[in-house]
Amino acid sequence: MSDSTPEANASQRGGGLAGGVCVIIAAKDAAATIGRAVRSALAEPEVRRVVVVDDGSRDATGELARREGAGTDRVTVLRLEQNRGPAYARNLAIQSSDEPFIAILDADDAFLPGRFERLAQFKGAWDLLADDIAFVADPEVVLPERSIGEPFYLGLAAFVAGNLARAGVNRGEYGFLKPVLRRETLLRSGGLYNPALRLGEDYDLYARLLARGARFAVVRSCGYRALVRADSLSGRHRTVDLQQLVEVDAALLRDPNLPQAARSALLVHLRQTRAKFELRRFLDTRRQQGLAAACRQLGLSGPAWAAVAGGIVRDKLATGQPPREPVRQGVRYLL
């Protein structure tokens, strides 16, 4: 899998979004933002349909989404009485749609005008096609036109490496990318979301697709605006979520045909994720059963002790310090 700049020549799998895009929005208690998200999708001519999955909301999320679709047949709202998580909700929407291209939109985010027109100008071969993301604290902030550098391909090794934490370096968090997904690739590769995951479900899907030979192209234009919120799902994950993310890497590493570069990157990602899990489990047990029980749980595992000690030291050093990756002047870009 190449990580180099793609050639400009078109192939039968590259160029255009003929047949239309289905935008999928998994939403729980998103009454404050769902209208803006749906409107941004309907404003794009390439979007044939918007499927909103009301994932057990206790507010008017579903009703407000339907209101945005009044007078058009482009909006479908599916209701889950019990919250099942974004992965389950997205699978339900994918299975209920038939458009050749799938685009994921979080309920508190929005597409920037002309996003799909710009993406459709890419002529190389692709199965996943992403652009830059602008992280904002204010959804009304005006974003300047931005396109820096040439498009590039992400292979599995580069994708995983783009999710690694490095001291003093802002990691790219490629798992946050929201690519357009080619439906035939999802079906051919068995690439639906893992419904058990409530953290890292995008990372898991992209990594599995890449491991099976999918081509992941990234262009430098910015077409996605993500609202930064302290109470976002990714910001309040549970200990079990980290444990499941450890298994994601472990499952990928069981592939005997995995290239060495990808294996090396996955091993580092696994080590970092396991360290977070060990620290969180230690803190949970200390809070519930006391320090002695938490220490006994670590046993004689040197890596577990190192992970806990290192995490505690990092937390102490970070106390009172500014955020490592701030949203500067109202906006921060991923790429």
PDB file of N, CA and C in Angstrom, residues 83-91 192-202 204 208 233 238-245 247-248:
ATOM      1  N   ASN A  83     -30.682   3.547  23.260  1.00  0.00           N
ATOM      2  CA  ASN A  83     -29.412   4.001  22.722  1.00  0.00           C
ATOM      3  C   ASN A  83     -28.496   2.814  22.454  1.00  0.00           C
ATOM      4  N   ARG A  84     -27.998   2.720  21.200  1.00  0.00           N
ATOM      5  CA  ARG A  84     -27.144   1.605  20.815  1.00  0.00           C
ATOM      6  C   ARG A  84     -25.741   2.053  20.424  1.00  0.00           C
ATOM      7  N   GLY A  85     -25.487   3.350  20.367  1.00  0.00           N
ATOM      8  CA  GLY A  85     -24.161   3.836  20.024  1.00  0.00           C
ATOM      9  C   GLY A  85     -24.034   4.181  18.555  1.00  0.00           C
ATOM     10  N   PRO A  86     -23.057   5.039  18.207  1.00  0.00           N
ATOM     11  CA  PRO A  86     -22.937   5.512  16.822  1.00  0.00           C
ATOM     12  C   PRO A  86     -22.621   4.415  15.812  1.00  0.00           C
ATOM     13  N   ALA A  87     -21.836   3.417  16.186  1.00  0.00           N
ATOM     14  CA  ALA A  87     -21.485   2.365  15.234  1.00  0.00           C
ATOM     15  C   ALA A  87     -22.725   1.581  14.811  1.00  0.00           C
ATOM     16  N   TYR A  88     -23.527   1.171  15.787  1.00  0.00           N
ATOM     17  CA  TYR A  88     -24.762   0.443  15.487  1.00  0.00           C
ATOM     18  C   TYR A  88     -25.692   1.307  14.638  1.00  0.00           C
ATOM     19  N   ALA A  89     -25.839   2.579  15.017  1.00  0.00           N
ATOM     20  CA  ALA A  89     -26.742   3.482  14.301  1.00  0.00           C
ATOM     21  C   ALA A  89     -26.286   3.680  12.866  1.00  0.00           C
ATOM     22  N   ARG A  90     -24.996   3.844  12.651  1.00  0.00           N
ATOM     23  CA  ARG A  90     -24.481   4.043  11.297  1.00  0.00           C
ATOM     24  C   ARG A  90     -24.702   2.798  10.443  1.00  0.00           C
ATOM     25  N   ASN A  91     -24.482   1.622  11.018  1.00  0.00           N
ATOM     26  CA  ASN A  91     -24.735   0.382  10.262  1.00  0.00           C
ATOM     27  C   ASN A  91     -26.188   0.303   9.818  1.00  0.00           C
ATOM     28  N   LEU A 192     -18.474  -2.964   7.607  1.00  0.00           N
ATOM     29  CA  LEU A 192     -19.374  -2.173   8.430  1.00  0.00           C
ATOM     30  C   LEU A 192     -18.700  -1.871   9.763  1.00  0.00           C
ATOM     31  N   TYR A 193     -19.295  -0.950  10.499  1.00  0.00           N
ATOM     32  CA  TYR A 193     -18.753  -0.584  11.808  1.00  0.00           C
ATOM     33  C   TYR A 193     -18.936  -1.720  12.811  1.00  0.00           C
ATOM     34  N   ASN A 194     -18.026  -1.804  13.757  1.00  0.00           N
ATOM     35  CA  ASN A 194     -18.153  -2.769  14.852  1.00  0.00           C
ATOM     36  C   ASN A 194     -19.116  -2.191  15.882  1.00  0.00           C
ATOM     37  N   PRO A 195     -20.332  -2.745  16.024  1.00  0.00           N
ATOM     38  CA  PRO A 195     -21.342  -2.147  16.896  1.00  0.00           C
ATOM     39  C   PRO A 195     -20.980  -2.183  18.373  1.00  0.00           C
ATOM     40  N   ALA A 196     -19.980  -2.976  18.745  1.00  0.00           N
ATOM     41  CA  ALA A 196     -19.574  -3.038  20.151  1.00  0.00           C
ATOM     42  C   ALA A 196     -18.761  -1.817  20.564  1.00  0.00           C
ATOM     43  N   LEU A 197     -18.224  -1.085  19.590  1.00  0.00           N
ATOM     44  CA  LEU A 197     -17.316   0.021  19.895  1.00  0.00           C
ATOM     45  C   LEU A 197     -18.084   1.325  20.095  1.00  0.00           C
ATOM     46  N   ARG A 198     -17.701   2.058  21.139  1.00  0.00           N
ATOM     47  CA  ARG A 198     -18.196   3.420  21.337  1.00  0.00           C
ATOM     48  C   ARG A 198     -17.049   4.412  21.404  1.00  0.00           C
ATOM     49  N   LEU A 199     -15.865   3.939  21.136  1.00  0.00           N
ATOM     50  CA  LEU A 199     -14.666   4.768  21.042  1.00  0.00           C
ATOM     51  C   LEU A 199     -13.803   4.180  19.924  1.00  0.00           C
ATOM     52  N   GLY A 200     -13.323   5.010  19.011  1.00  0.00           N
ATOM     53  CA  GLY A 200     -12.434   4.540  17.967  1.00  0.00           C
ATOM     54  C   GLY A 200     -13.109   3.724  16.886  1.00  0.00           C
ATOM     55  N   GLU A 201     -14.435   3.866  16.720  1.00  0.00           N
ATOM     56  CA  GLU A 201     -15.118   3.067  15.701  1.00  0.00           C
ATOM     57  C   GLU A 201     -14.669   3.455  14.292  1.00  0.00           C
ATOM     58  N   ASP A 202     -14.331   4.730  14.086  1.00  0.00           N
ATOM     59  CA  ASP A 202     -13.834   5.136  12.771  1.00  0.00           C
ATOM     60  C   ASP A 202     -12.427   4.588  12.532  1.00  0.00           C
ATOM     61  N   ASP A 204     -11.099   1.948  13.758  1.00  0.00           N
ATOM     62  CA  ASP A 204     -11.211   0.512  13.517  1.00  0.00           C
ATOM     63  C   ASP A 204     -11.658   0.223  12.082  1.00  0.00           C
ATOM     64  N   ARG A 208      -9.254  -1.576   9.212  1.00  0.00           N
ATOM     65  CA  ARG A 208      -9.637  -2.863   8.637  1.00  0.00           C
ATOM     66  C   ARG A 208      -9.732  -2.782   7.116  1.00  0.00           C
ATOM     67  N   LEU A 233     -18.765  12.564  22.995  1.00  0.00           N
ATOM     68  CA  LEU A 233     -18.652  11.139  23.337  1.00  0.00           C
ATOM     69  C   LEU A 233     -17.199  10.704  23.429  1.00  0.00           C
ATOM     70  N   ARG A 238     -15.301   5.336  28.459  1.00  0.00           N
ATOM     71  CA  ARG A 238     -15.253   4.489  29.639  1.00  0.00           C
ATOM     72  C   ARG A 238     -14.024   3.583  29.586  1.00  0.00           C
ATOM     73  N   THR A 239     -13.733   2.966  30.718  1.00  0.00           N
ATOM     74  CA  THR A 239     -12.611   2.040  30.777  1.00  0.00           C
ATOM     75  C   THR A 239     -12.801   0.887  29.800  1.00  0.00           C
ATOM     76  N   VAL A 240     -14.016   0.380  29.708  1.00  0.00           N
ATOM     77  CA  VAL A 240     -14.278  -0.731  28.797  1.00  0.00           C
ATOM     78  C   VAL A 240     -14.082  -0.305  27.344  1.00  0.00           C
ATOM     79  N   ASP A 241     -14.299   0.972  27.034  1.00  0.00           N
ATOM     80  CA  ASP A 241     -14.067   1.446  25.676  1.00  0.00           C
ATOM     81  C   ASP A 241     -12.594   1.321  25.306  1.00  0.00           C
ATOM     82  N   LEU A 242     -11.718   1.681  26.242  1.00  0.00           N
ATOM     83  CA  LEU A 242     -10.282   1.545  26.006  1.00  0.00           C
ATOM     84  C   LEU A 242      -9.885   0.080  25.879  1.00  0.00           C
ATOM     85  N   GLN A 243     -10.497  -0.774  26.686  1.00  0.00           N
ATOM     86  CA  GLN A 243     -10.211  -2.203  26.611  1.00  0.00           C
ATOM     87  C   GLN A 243     -10.585  -2.754  25.233  1.00  0.00           C
ATOM     88  N   GLN A 244     -11.717  -2.329  24.698  1.00  0.00           N
ATOM     89  CA  GLN A 244     -12.133  -2.792  23.372  1.00  0.00           C
ATOM     90  C   GLN A 244     -11.227  -2.249  22.277  1.00  0.00           C
ATOM     91  N   LEU A 245     -10.703  -1.031  22.484  1.00  0.00           N
ATOM     92  CA  LEU A 245      -9.791  -0.471  21.495  1.00  0.00           C
ATOM     93  C   LEU A 245      -8.456  -1.218  21.487  1.00  0.00           C
ATOM     94  N   GLU A 247      -8.275  -4.389  21.888  1.00  0.00           N
ATOM     95  CA  GLU A 247      -8.574  -5.587  21.099  1.00  0.00           C
ATOM     96  C   GLU A 247      -8.617  -5.280  19.604  1.00  0.00           C
ATOM     97  N   VAL A 248      -8.987  -4.061  19.241  1.00  0.00           N
ATOM     98  CA  VAL A 248      -8.975  -3.672  17.826  1.00  0.00           C
ATOM     99  C   VAL A 248      -7.580  -3.859  17.249  1.00  0.00           C
TER     100      VAL A 248
END
